[in-house]
Coordinates of C-alpha atoms in Angstrom, one line a residue:
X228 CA -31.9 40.9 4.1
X229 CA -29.5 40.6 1.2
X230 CA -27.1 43.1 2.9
X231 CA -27.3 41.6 6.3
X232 CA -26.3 38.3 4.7
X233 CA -23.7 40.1 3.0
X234 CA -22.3 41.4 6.2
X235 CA -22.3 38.0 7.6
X236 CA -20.0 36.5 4.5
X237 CA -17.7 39.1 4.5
X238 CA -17.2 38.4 8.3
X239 CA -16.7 35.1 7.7
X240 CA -14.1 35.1 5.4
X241 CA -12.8 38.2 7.2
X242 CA -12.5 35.8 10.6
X243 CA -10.6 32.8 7.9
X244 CA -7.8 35.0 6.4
X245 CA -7.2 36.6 10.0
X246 CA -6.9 33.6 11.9
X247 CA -3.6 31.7 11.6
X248 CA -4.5 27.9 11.7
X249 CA -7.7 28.5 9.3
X250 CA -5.0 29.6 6.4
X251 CA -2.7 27.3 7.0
X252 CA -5.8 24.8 7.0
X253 CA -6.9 26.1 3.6
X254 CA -3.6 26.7 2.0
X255 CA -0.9 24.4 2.9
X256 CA -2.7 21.0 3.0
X257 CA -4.4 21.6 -0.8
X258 CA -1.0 22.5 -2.0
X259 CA 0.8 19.5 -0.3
X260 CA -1.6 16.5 -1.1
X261 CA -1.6 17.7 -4.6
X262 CA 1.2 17.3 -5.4
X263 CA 1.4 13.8 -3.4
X264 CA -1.3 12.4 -4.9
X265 CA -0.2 13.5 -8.3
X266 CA 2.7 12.0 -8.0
X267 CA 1.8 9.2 -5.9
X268 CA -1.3 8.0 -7.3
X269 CA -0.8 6.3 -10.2
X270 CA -1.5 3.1 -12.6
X271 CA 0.7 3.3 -14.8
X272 CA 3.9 0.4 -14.6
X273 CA 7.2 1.4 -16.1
X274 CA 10.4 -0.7 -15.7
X275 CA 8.4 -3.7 -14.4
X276 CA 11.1 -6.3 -13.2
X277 CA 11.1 -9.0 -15.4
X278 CA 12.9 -12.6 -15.7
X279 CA 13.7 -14.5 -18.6
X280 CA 14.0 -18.3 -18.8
X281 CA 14.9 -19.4 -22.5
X282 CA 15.2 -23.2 -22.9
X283 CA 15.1 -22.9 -27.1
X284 CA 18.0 -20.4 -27.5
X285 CA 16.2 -19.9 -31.5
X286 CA 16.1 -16.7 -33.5
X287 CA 12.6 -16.9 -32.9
X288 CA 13.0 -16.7 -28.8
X289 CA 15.1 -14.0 -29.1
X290 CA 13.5 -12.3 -30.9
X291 CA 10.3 -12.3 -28.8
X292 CA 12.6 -11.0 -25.3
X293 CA 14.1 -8.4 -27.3
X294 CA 10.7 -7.1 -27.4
X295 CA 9.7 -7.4 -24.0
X296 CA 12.4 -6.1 -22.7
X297 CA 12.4 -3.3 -25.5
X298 CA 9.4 -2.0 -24.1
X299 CA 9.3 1.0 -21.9
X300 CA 7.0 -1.1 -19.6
X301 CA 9.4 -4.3 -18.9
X302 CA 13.4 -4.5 -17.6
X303 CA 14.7 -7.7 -17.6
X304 CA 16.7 -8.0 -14.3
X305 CA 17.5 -11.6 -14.2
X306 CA 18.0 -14.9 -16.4
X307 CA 17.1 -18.0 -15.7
X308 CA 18.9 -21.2 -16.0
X309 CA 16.9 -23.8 -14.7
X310 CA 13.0 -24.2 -13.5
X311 CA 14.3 -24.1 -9.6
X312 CA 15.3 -20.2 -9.9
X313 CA 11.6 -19.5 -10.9
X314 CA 10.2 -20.2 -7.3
X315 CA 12.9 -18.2 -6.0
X316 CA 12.3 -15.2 -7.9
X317 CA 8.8 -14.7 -7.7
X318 CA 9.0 -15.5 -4.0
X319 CA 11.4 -12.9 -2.9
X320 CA 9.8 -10.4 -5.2
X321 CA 12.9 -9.8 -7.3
X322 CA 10.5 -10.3 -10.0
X323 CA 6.9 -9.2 -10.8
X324 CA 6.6 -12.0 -13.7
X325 CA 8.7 -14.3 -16.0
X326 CA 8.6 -15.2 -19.2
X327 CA 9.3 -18.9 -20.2
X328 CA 9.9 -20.4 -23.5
X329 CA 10.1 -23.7 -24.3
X330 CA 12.7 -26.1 -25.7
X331 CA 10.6 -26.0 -29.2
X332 CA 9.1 -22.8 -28.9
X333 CA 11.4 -21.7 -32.3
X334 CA 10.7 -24.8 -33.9
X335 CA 7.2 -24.9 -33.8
X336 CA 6.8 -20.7 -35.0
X337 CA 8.7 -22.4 -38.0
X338 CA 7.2 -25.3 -38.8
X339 CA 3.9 -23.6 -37.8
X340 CA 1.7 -27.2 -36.8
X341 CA 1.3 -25.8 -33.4
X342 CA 1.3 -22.5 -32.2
X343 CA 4.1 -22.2 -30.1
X344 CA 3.5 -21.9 -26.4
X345 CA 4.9 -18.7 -23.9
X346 CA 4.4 -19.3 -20.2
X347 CA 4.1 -16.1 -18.0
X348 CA 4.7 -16.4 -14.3
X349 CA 3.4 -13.9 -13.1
X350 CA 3.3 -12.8 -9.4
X351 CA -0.5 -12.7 -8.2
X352 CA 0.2 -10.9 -4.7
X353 CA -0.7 -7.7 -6.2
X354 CA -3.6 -8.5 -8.4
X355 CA -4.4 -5.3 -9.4
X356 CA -0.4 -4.5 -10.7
X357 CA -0.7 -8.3 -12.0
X358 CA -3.6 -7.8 -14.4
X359 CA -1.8 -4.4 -15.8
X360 CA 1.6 -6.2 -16.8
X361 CA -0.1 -8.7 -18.3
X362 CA -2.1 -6.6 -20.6
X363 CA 1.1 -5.1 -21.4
X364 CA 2.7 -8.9 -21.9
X365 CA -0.5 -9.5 -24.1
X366 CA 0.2 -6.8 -25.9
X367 CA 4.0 -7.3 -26.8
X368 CA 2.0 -11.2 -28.0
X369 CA 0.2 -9.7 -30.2
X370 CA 2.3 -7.4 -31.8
X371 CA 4.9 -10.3 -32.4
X372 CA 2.5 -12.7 -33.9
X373 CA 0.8 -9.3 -36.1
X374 CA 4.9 -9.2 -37.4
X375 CA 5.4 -12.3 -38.0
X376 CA 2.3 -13.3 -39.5
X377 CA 2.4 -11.2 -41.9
X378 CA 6.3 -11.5 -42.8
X379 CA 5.2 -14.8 -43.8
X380 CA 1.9 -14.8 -44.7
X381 CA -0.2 -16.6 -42.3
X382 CA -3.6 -16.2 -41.1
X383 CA -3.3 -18.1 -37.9
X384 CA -2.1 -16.8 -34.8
X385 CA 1.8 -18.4 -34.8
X386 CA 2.6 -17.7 -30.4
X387 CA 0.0 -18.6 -27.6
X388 CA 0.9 -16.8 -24.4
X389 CA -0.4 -19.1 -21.3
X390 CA -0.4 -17.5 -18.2
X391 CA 0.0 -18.4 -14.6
X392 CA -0.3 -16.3 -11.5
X393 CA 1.5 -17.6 -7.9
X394 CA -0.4 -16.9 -5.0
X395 CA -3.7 -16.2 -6.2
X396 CA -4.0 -18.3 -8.9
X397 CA -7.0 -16.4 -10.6
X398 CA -6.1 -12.8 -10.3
X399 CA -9.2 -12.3 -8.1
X400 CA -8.8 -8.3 -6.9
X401 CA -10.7 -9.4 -3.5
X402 CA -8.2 -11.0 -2.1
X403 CA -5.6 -7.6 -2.3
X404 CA -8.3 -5.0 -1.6
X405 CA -9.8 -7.1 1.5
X406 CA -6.7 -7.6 3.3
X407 CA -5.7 -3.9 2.7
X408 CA -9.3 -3.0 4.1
X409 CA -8.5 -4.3 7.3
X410 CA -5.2 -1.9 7.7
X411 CA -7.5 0.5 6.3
X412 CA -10.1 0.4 9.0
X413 CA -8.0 -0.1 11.7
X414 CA -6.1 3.3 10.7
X415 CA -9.2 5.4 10.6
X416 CA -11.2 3.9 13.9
X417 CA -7.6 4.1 15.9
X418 CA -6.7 7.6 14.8
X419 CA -9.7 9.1 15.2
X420 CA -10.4 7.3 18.7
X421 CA -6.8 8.6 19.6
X422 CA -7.1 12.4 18.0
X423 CA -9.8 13.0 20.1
X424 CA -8.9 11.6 23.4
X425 CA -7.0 14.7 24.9
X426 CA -8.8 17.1 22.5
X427 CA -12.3 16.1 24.4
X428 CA -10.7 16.6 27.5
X429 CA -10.2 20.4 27.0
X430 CA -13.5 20.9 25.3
X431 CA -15.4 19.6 28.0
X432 CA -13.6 21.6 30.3
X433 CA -12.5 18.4 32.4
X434 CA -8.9 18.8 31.3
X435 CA -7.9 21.0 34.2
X436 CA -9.8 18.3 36.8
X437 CA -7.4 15.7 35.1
X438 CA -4.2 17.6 36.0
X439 CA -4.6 17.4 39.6
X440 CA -4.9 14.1 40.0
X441 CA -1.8 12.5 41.0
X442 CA -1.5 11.1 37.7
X443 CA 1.4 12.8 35.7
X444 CA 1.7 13.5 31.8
X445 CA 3.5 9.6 31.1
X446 CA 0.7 8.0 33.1
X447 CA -2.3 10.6 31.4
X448 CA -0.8 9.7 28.0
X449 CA -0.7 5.7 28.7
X450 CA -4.2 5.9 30.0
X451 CA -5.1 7.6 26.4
X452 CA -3.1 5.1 24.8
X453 CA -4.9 1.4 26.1
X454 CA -8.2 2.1 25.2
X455 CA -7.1 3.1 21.3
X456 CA -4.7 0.2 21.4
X457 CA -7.8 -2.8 22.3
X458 CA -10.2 -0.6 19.9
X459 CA -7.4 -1.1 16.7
X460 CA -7.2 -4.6 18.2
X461 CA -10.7 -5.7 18.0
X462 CA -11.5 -3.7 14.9
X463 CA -8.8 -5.4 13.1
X464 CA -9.6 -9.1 14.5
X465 CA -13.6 -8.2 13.5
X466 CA -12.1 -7.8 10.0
X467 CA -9.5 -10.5 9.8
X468 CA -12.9 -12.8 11.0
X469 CA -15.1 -11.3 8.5
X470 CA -12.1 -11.0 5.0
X471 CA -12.0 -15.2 6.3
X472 CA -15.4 -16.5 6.9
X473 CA -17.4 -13.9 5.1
X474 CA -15.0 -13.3 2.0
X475 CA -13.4 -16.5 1.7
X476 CA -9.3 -14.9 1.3
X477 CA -7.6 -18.0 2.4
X478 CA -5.3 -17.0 5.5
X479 CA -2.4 -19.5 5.0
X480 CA 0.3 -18.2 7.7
X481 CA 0.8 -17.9 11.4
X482 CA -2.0 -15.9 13.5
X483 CA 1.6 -15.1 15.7
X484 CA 2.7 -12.9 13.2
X485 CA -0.4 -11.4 11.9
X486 CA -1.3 -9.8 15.3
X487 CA 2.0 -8.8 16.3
X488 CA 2.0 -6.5 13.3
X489 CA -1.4 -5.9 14.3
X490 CA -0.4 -4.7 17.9
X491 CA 2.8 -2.7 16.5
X492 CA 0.2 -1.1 14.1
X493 CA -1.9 -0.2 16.2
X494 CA 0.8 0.8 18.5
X495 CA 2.6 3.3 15.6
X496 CA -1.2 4.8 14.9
X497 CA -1.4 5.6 18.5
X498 CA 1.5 7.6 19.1
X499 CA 0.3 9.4 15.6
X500 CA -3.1 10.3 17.0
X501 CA -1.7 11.4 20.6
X502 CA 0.7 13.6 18.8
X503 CA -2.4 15.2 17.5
X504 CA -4.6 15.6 19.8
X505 CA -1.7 16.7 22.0
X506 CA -1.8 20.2 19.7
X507 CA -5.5 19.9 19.2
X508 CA -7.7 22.8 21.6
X509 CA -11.1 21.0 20.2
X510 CA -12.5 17.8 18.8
X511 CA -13.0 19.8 15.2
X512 CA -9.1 20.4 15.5
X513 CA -8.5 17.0 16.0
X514 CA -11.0 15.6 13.7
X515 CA -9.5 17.7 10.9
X516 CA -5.9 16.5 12.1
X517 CA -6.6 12.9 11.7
X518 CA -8.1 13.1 8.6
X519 CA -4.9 14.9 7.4
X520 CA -3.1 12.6 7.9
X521 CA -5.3 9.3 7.1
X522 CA -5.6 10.0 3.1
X523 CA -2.2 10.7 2.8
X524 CA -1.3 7.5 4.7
X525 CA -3.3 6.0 2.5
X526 CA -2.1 7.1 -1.2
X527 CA 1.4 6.4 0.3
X528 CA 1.0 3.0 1.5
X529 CA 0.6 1.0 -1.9
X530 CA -3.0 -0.1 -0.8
X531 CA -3.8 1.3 -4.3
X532 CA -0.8 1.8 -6.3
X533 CA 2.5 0.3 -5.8
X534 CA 5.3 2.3 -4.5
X535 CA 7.9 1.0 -6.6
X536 CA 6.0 3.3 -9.7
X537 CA 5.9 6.5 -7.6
X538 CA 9.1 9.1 -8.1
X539 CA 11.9 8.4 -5.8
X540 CA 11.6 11.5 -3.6
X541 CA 8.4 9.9 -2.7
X542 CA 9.0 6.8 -1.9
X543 CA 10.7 8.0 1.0
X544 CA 7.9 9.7 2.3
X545 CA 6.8 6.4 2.6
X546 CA 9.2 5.2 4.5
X547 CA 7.9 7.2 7.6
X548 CA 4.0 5.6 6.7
X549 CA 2.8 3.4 9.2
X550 CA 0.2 1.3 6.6
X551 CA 2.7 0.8 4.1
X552 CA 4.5 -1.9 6.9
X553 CA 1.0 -3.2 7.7
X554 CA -0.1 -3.6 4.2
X555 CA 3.1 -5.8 3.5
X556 CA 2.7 -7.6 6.9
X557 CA -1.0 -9.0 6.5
X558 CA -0.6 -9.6 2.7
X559 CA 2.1 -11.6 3.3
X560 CA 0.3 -13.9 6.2
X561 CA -2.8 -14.5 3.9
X562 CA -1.8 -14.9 0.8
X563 CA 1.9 -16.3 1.3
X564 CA 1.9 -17.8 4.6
X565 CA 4.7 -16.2 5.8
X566 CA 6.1 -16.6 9.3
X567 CA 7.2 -13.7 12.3
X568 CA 10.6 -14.3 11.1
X569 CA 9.8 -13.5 7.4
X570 CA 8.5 -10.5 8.5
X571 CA 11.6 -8.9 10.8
X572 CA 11.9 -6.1 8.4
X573 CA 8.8 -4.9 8.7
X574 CA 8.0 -5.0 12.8
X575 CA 11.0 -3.2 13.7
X576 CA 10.3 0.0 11.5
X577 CA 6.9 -0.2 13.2
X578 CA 8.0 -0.2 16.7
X579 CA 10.2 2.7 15.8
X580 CA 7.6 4.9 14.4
X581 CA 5.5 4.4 17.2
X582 CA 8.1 5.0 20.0
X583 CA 9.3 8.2 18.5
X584 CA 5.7 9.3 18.1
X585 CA 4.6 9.2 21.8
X586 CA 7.9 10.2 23.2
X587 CA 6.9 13.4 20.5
X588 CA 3.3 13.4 22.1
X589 CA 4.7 13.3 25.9
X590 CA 6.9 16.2 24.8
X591 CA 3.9 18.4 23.3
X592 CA 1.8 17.6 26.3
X593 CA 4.0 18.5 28.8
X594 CA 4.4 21.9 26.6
X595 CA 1.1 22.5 26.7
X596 CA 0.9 22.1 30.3
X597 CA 3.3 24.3 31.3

């Protein structure tokens, strides 16, 4: 028995190395999304943008932004003159957070009958990149007061930082991670439905039945297309309905321009999965092709780790992820109530994506036909 098994695993891993997609299946993707997601996923912050608005102008002040913007984890990139500017930079994400010290903020370190009060501003959108700056910020707090405590030889606690967040006031990680769900889900139902469509067609064997209709390739592929396009519809309005009602994330902007990014998603997605299943012989192949590509869409997106920390080299990958568009797009409409002309920049790259991806699917179709 133990031989005849034997036989069997050395046939199997005979049939592996000798056949060309299986080691390119078990060689090249390994190797690639390890070093993506080494790079890419990550929670560390370095360089965090940082303002600086300094009403006291004190030794004391000074002294307490030379050390945030002495640490490795903060870069001052602006200064503030006056309160107006602080809407301005949160709001166009120049800035993750500032840093505000008050007209008496010196004084009162001095004198030491209050503690003297630090605001952070920080910018909530990203709660989970929010909450890791400011334990950094805390830190930097309570090393200062650590120094200067015991340069003068006080027990209490001489700066109190006070913190508040724009956009989602308490930090709450559900409203990030649920709207990123929704891209999420919609990527995964809408690849896979679209990987498998023409795939299907030559397993069952009703491929060559479908070519001589008087449909051509164009009209084969749009037919393919619909069906994915009102699936990623309706599995991305089911869980818009249920992050609202169910979840309570406010959705403070236009429905407009949430569901044209929906549609372009879904549109990019589709010319993804077509491309696919346009090279795939059997659901397995394109099974194992969407899935390829749905994890690294997802590392690469900044649904889990901003893009701004990942090395340069990839952050262009992302340039080319459909999800990383989306993710900005429905974040944006719930938690900033932004408008379809906010959101310009991040349609058009959309429509591109998909466009070039079916005119690549209608090209490997056709190829395969003939």
């Amino acid at each position: 028995m133990w031989l005849r098994i034997y036989a069997l695993l050395i046939k199997e891993f005979l049939n592996l190395l000798k056949d060309k997609k299986s080691r390119f299946v078990l060689i090249v993707p390994p190797i690639v999304q390890l070093f993506v997601f080494g790079y890419a996923a990550t929670y560390d912050l370095n360089q965090v943008p940082i303002a600086v608005y300094n009403e006291d102008q004190g030794q004391a002040s000074r002294e307490l932004i030379a050390r945030f913007t002495g640490a490795p984890a903060f870069k001052e990139v602006l200064r503030i003159e006056r309160h107006a500017q602080i809407a301005d930079a949160l709001d166009s994400k120049q800035v993750l957070l500032v840093l505000h010290l008050g007209q008496h903020f010196s004084r009162d370190l001095l004198t030491g009958r209050q503690p003297a009060v630090a605001q952070l501003l920080l910018d909530g959108r990203d709660s989970n990149t929010a909450q890791i700056a400011l334990g950094y910020a805390q830190s930097v707090i309570s090393n200062f007061n650590f120094d200067w405590a015991r340069q003068r030889h006080k027990t209490l606690p001489p700066a109190k930082l006070v913190v508040r967040a724009w956009f989602n006031p308490n930090l709450e990680s559900r409203w990030f991670i649920v709207p990123g769900i929704v891209g999420l889900l919609t990527l995964v139902v809408t690849m896979i439905v679209t990987a498998l469509s023409v795939a299907r067609e030559r397993e069952q064997g009703t491929f060559d039945q479908l070519l001589v209709t008087p449909l051509t390739p164009a009209e084969i592929l749009l037919g393919k297309a619909v069906p994915g396009l009102l699936i990623g519809v309706a599995e991305a309005s089911f869980s818009i309905l249920m992050a609202v009602f169910w979840f309570r994330i406010p959705l403070l902007g236009s429905l407009a321009a949430l569901y044209l990014g929906i549609v372009l998603y879904v549109f990019s997605v589709i010319g993804v999965g077509l491309m696919i299943s346009s090279l795939s012989v059997t659901q397995q192949q394109g099974l194992l092709g969407g899935f390829l590509v749905i994890v690294p869409a997802v590392i690469l997106s900044g649904y889990a780790t901003p893009i701004a920390n990942m090395p340069e080299w990839v952050q262009h990958l992302t340039l080319f992820n459909p999800l990383r568009y989306f993710l900005v797009i429905i974040r944006g409409v719930f938690l900033e109530g932004l408008g379809t002309g906010d959101l310009l920049d991040q349609y058009w790259p959309l429509a591109v994506i998909g466009l070039c991806c079916l005119i690549c699917a209608g090209w490997l179709f056709r190829k395969r036909l003939y």
